[in-house]
PDB file of C-alpha atoms in Angstrom:
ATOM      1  CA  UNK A   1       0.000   0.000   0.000  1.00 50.00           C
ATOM      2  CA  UNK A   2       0.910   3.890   0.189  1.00 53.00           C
ATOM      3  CA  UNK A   3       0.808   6.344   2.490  1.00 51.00           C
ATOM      4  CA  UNK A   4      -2.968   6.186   3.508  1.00 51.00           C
ATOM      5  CA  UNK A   5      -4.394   3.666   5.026  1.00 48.00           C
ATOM      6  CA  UNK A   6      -7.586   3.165   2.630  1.00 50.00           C
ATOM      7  CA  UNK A   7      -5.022   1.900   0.201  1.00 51.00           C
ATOM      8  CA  UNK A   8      -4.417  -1.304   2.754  1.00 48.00           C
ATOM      9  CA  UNK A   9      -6.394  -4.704   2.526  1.00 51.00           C
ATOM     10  CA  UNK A  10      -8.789  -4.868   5.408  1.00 49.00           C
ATOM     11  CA  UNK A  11      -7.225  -8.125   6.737  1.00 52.00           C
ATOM     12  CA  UNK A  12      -3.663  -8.114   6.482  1.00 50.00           C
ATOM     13  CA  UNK A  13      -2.070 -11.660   5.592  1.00 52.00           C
ATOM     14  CA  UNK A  14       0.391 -13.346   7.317  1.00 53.00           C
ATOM     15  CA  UNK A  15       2.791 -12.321   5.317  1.00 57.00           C
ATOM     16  CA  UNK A  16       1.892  -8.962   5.032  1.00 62.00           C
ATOM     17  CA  UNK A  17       1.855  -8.749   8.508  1.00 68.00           C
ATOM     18  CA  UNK A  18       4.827  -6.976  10.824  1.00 73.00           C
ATOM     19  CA  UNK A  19       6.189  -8.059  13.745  1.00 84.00           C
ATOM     20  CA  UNK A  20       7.937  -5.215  14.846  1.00 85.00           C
ATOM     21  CA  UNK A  21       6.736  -1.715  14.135  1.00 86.00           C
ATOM     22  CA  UNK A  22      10.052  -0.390  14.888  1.00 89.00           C
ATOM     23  CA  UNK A  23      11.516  -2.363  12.116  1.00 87.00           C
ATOM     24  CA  UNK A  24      11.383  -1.018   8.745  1.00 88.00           C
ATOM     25  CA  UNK A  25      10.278  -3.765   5.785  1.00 89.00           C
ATOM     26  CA  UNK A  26      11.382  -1.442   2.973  1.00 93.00           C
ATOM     27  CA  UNK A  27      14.349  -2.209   0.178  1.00 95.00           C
ATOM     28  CA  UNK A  28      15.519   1.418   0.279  1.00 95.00           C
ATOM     29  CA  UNK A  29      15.949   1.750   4.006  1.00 93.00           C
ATOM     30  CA  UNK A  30      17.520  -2.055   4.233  1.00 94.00           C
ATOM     31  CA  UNK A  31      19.648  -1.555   1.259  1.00 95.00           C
ATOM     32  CA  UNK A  32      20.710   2.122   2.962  1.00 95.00           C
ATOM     33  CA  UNK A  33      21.513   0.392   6.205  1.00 94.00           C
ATOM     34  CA  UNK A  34      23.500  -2.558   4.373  1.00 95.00           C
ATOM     35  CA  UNK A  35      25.831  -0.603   2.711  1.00 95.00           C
ATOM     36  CA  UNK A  36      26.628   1.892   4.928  1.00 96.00           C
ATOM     37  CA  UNK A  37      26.759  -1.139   7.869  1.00 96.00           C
ATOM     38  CA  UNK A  38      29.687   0.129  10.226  1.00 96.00           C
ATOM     39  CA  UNK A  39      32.761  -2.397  10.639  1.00 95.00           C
ATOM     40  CA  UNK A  40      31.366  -4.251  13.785  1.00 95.00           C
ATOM     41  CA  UNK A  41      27.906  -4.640  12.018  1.00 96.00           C
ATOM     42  CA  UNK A  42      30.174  -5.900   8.776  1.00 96.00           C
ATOM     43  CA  UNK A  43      31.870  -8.399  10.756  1.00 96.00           C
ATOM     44  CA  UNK A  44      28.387 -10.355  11.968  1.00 96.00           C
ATOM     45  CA  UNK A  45      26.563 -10.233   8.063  1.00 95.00           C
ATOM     46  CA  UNK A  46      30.549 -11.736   6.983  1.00 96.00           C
ATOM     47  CA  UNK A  47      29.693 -15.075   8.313  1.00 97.00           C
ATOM     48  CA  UNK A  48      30.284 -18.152   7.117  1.00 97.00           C
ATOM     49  CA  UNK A  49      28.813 -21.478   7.309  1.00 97.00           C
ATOM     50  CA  UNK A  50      30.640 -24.591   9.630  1.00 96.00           C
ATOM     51  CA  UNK A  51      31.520 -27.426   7.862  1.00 96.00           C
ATOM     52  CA  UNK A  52      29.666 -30.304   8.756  1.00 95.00           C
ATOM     53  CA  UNK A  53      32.037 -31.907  11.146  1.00 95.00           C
ATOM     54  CA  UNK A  54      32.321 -28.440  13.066  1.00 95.00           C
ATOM     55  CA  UNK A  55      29.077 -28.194  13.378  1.00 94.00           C
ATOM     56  CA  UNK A  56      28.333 -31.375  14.958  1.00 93.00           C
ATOM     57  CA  UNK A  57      31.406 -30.578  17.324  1.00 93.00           C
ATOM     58  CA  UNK A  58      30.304 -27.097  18.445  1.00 94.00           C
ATOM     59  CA  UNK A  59      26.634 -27.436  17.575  1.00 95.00           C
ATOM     60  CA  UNK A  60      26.717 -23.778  16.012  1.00 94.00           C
ATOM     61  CA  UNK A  61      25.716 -23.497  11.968  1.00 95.00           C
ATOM     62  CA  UNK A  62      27.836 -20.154  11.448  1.00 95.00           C
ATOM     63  CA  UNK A  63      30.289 -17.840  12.718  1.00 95.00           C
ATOM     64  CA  UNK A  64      31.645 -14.360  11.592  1.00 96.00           C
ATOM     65  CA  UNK A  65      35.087 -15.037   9.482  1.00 96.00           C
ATOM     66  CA  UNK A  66      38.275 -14.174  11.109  1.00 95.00           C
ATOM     67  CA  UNK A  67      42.036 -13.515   9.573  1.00 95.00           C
ATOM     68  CA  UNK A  68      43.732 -17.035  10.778  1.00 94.00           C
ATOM     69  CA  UNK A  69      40.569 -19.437   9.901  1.00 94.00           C
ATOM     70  CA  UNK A  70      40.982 -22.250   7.380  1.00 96.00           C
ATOM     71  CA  UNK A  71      38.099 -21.893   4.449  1.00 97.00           C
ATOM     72  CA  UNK A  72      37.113 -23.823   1.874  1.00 97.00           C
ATOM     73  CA  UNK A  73      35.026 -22.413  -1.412  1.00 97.00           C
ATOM     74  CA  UNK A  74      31.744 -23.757  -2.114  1.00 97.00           C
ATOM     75  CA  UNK A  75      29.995 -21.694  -4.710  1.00 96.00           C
ATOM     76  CA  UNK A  76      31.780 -19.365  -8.014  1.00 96.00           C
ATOM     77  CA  UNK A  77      34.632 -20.161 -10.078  1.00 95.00           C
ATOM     78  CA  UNK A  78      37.088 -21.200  -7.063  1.00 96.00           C
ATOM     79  CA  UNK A  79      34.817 -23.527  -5.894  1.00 96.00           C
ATOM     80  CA  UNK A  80      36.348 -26.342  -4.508  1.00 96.00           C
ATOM     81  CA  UNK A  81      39.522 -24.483  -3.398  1.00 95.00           C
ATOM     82  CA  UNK A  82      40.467 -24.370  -0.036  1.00 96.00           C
ATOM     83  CA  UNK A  83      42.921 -22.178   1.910  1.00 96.00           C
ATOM     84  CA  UNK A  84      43.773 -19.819   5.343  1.00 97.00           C
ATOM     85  CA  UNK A  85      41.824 -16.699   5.256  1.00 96.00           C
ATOM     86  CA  UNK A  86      44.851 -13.851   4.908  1.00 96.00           C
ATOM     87  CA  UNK A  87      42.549 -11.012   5.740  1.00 95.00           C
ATOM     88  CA  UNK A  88      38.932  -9.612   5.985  1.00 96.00           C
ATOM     89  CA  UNK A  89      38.161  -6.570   3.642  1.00 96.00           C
ATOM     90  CA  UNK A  90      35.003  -5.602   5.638  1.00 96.00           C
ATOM     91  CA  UNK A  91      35.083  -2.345   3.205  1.00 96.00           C
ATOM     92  CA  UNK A  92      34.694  -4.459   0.343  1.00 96.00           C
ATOM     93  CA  UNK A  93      32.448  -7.485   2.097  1.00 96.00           C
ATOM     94  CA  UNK A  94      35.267  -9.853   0.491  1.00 97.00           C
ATOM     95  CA  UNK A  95      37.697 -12.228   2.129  1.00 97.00           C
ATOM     96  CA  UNK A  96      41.110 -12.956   1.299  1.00 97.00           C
ATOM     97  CA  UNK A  97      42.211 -16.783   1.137  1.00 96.00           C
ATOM     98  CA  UNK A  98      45.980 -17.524   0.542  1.00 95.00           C
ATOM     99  CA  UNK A  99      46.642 -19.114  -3.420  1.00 93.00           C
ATOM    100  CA  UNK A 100      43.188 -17.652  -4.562  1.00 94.00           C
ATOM    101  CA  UNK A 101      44.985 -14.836  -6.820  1.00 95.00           C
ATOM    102  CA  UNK A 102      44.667 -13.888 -10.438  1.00 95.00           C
ATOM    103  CA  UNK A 103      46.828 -12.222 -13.071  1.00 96.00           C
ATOM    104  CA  UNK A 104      46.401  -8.668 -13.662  1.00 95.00           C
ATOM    105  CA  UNK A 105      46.740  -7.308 -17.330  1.00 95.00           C
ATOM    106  CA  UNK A 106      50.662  -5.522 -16.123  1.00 96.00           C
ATOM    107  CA  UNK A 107      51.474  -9.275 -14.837  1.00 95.00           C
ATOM    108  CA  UNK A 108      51.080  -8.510 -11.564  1.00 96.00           C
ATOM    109  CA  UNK A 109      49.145 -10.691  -9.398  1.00 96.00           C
ATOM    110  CA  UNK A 110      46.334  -9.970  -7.073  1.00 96.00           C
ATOM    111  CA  UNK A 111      43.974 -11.689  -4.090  1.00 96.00           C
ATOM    112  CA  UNK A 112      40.607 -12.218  -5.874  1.00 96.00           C
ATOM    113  CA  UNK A 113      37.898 -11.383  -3.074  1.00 96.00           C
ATOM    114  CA  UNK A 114      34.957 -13.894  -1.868  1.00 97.00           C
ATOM    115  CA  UNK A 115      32.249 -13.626  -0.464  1.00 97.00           C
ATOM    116  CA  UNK A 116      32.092 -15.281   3.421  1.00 97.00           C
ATOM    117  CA  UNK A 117      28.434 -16.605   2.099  1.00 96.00           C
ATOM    118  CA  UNK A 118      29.968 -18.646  -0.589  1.00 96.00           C
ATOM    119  CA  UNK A 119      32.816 -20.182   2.095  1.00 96.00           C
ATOM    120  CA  UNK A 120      32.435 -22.511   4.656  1.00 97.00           C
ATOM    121  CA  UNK A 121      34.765 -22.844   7.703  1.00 96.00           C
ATOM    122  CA  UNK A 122      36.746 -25.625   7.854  1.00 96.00           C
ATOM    123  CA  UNK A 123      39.141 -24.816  10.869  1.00 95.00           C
ATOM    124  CA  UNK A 124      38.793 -22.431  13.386  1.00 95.00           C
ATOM    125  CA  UNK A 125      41.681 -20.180  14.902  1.00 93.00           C
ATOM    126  CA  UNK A 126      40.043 -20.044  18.584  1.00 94.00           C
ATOM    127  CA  UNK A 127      41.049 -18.339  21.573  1.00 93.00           C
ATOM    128  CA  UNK A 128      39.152 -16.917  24.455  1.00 94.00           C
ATOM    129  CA  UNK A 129      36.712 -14.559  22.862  1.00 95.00           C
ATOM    130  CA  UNK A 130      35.560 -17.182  19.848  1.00 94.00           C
ATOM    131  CA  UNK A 131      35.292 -20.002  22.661  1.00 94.00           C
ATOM    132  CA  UNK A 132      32.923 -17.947  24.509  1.00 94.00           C
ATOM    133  CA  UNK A 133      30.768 -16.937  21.335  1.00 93.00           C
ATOM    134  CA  UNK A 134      30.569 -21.020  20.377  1.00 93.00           C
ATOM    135  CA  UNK A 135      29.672 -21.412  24.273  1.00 93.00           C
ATOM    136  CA  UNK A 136      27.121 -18.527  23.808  1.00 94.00           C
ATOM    137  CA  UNK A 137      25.770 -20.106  20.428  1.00 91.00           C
ATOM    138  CA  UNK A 138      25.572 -23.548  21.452  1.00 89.00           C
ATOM    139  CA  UNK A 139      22.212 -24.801  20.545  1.00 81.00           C
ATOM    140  CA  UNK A 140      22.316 -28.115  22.916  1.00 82.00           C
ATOM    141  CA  UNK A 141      23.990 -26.842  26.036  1.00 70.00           C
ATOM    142  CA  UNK A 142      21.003 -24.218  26.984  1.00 60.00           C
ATOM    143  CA  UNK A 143      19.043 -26.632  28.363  1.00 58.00           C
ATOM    144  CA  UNK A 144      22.010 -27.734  30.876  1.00 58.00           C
ATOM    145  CA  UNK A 145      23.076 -24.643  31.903  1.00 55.00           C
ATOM    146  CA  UNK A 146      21.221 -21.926  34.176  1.00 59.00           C
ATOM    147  CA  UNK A 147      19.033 -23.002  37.766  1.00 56.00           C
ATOM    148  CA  UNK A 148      16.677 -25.174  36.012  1.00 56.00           C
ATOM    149  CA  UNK A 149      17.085 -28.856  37.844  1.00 57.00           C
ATOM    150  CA  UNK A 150      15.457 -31.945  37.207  1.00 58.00           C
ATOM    151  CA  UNK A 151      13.491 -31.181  40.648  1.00 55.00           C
ATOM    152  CA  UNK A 152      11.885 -28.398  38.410  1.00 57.00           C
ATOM    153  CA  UNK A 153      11.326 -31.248  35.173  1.00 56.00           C
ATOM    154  CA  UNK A 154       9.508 -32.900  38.232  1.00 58.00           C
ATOM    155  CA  UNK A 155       7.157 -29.993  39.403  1.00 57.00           C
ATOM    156  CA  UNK A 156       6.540 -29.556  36.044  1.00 58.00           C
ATOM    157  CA  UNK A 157       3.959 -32.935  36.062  1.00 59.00           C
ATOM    158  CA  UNK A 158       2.675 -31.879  39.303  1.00 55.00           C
ATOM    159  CA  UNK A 159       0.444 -28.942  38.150  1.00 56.00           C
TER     160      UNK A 159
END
């Protein structure tokens, strides 16, 4: 619809419908807001997948990429190719992975830049800070942690 609201379908579909009013569903604003994303906002839309044998180890899907982390391409003309991520051009919403380079015209050679989207993570370089985010995203272990006990699972029956 526009601008008035006799424009609008009297019942709004599912679809339609938004969640948040605070939230804006339009392509200008979201388009606006990608592209001029400061670097810490950069860092969390450059994620990449976990490779399968990650992800059953740390029961997290993705993470944000990270200079030291081993990558391997899944989608594009390097597909296939595999290497250590040599840095993170959040400016340019690339990554550059060691032996993906091309020949320029003058002969000199260049890191061509991928997207995170099209990587997936095959190695982690983890310290402190990345522990604690896997800890933090770890879909299983919610249910362990915290002051829920089994005395509460029990109480939960009684009512």
């Amino acid at each position: 619809g526009c601008c008035c609201l006799g424009c609008l379908p009297l019942a709004p579909t599912a679809a339609a419908m938004k969640f948040s009013p605070n939230v804006s569903s339009s392509r200008r604003k979201s388009r606006k807001a990608h592209f001029t994303a400061p670097s810490s906002v950069r860092r969390i839309i450059m994620s990449a997948a976990l490779s399968s044998e990650l992800r059953k180890k740390h029961n997290v899907r993705s993470m944000p990429v990270r200079k030291d982390d081993e990558v391997s391409v899944v989608r594009g003309t390097y597909k296939g190719r595999e290497g250590k991520v040599i840095q993170c051009y959040r400016k340019k919403w690339v990554i550059h992975i060691d032996r993906i380079t091309r020949e320029k015209q003058s002969g000199a050679t260049v890191q061509v830049g991928i997207h995170p989207s099209k990587c997936v993570i095959t190695k982690l370089k983890l310290d402190k800070d990345r522990r604690a985010i896997l800890e933090r995203k770890d879909k299983t272990s919610k249910a362990k942690k915290g002051k829920y006990t089994e005395q509460d699972a029990a109480m939960q029956d009684v009512d």
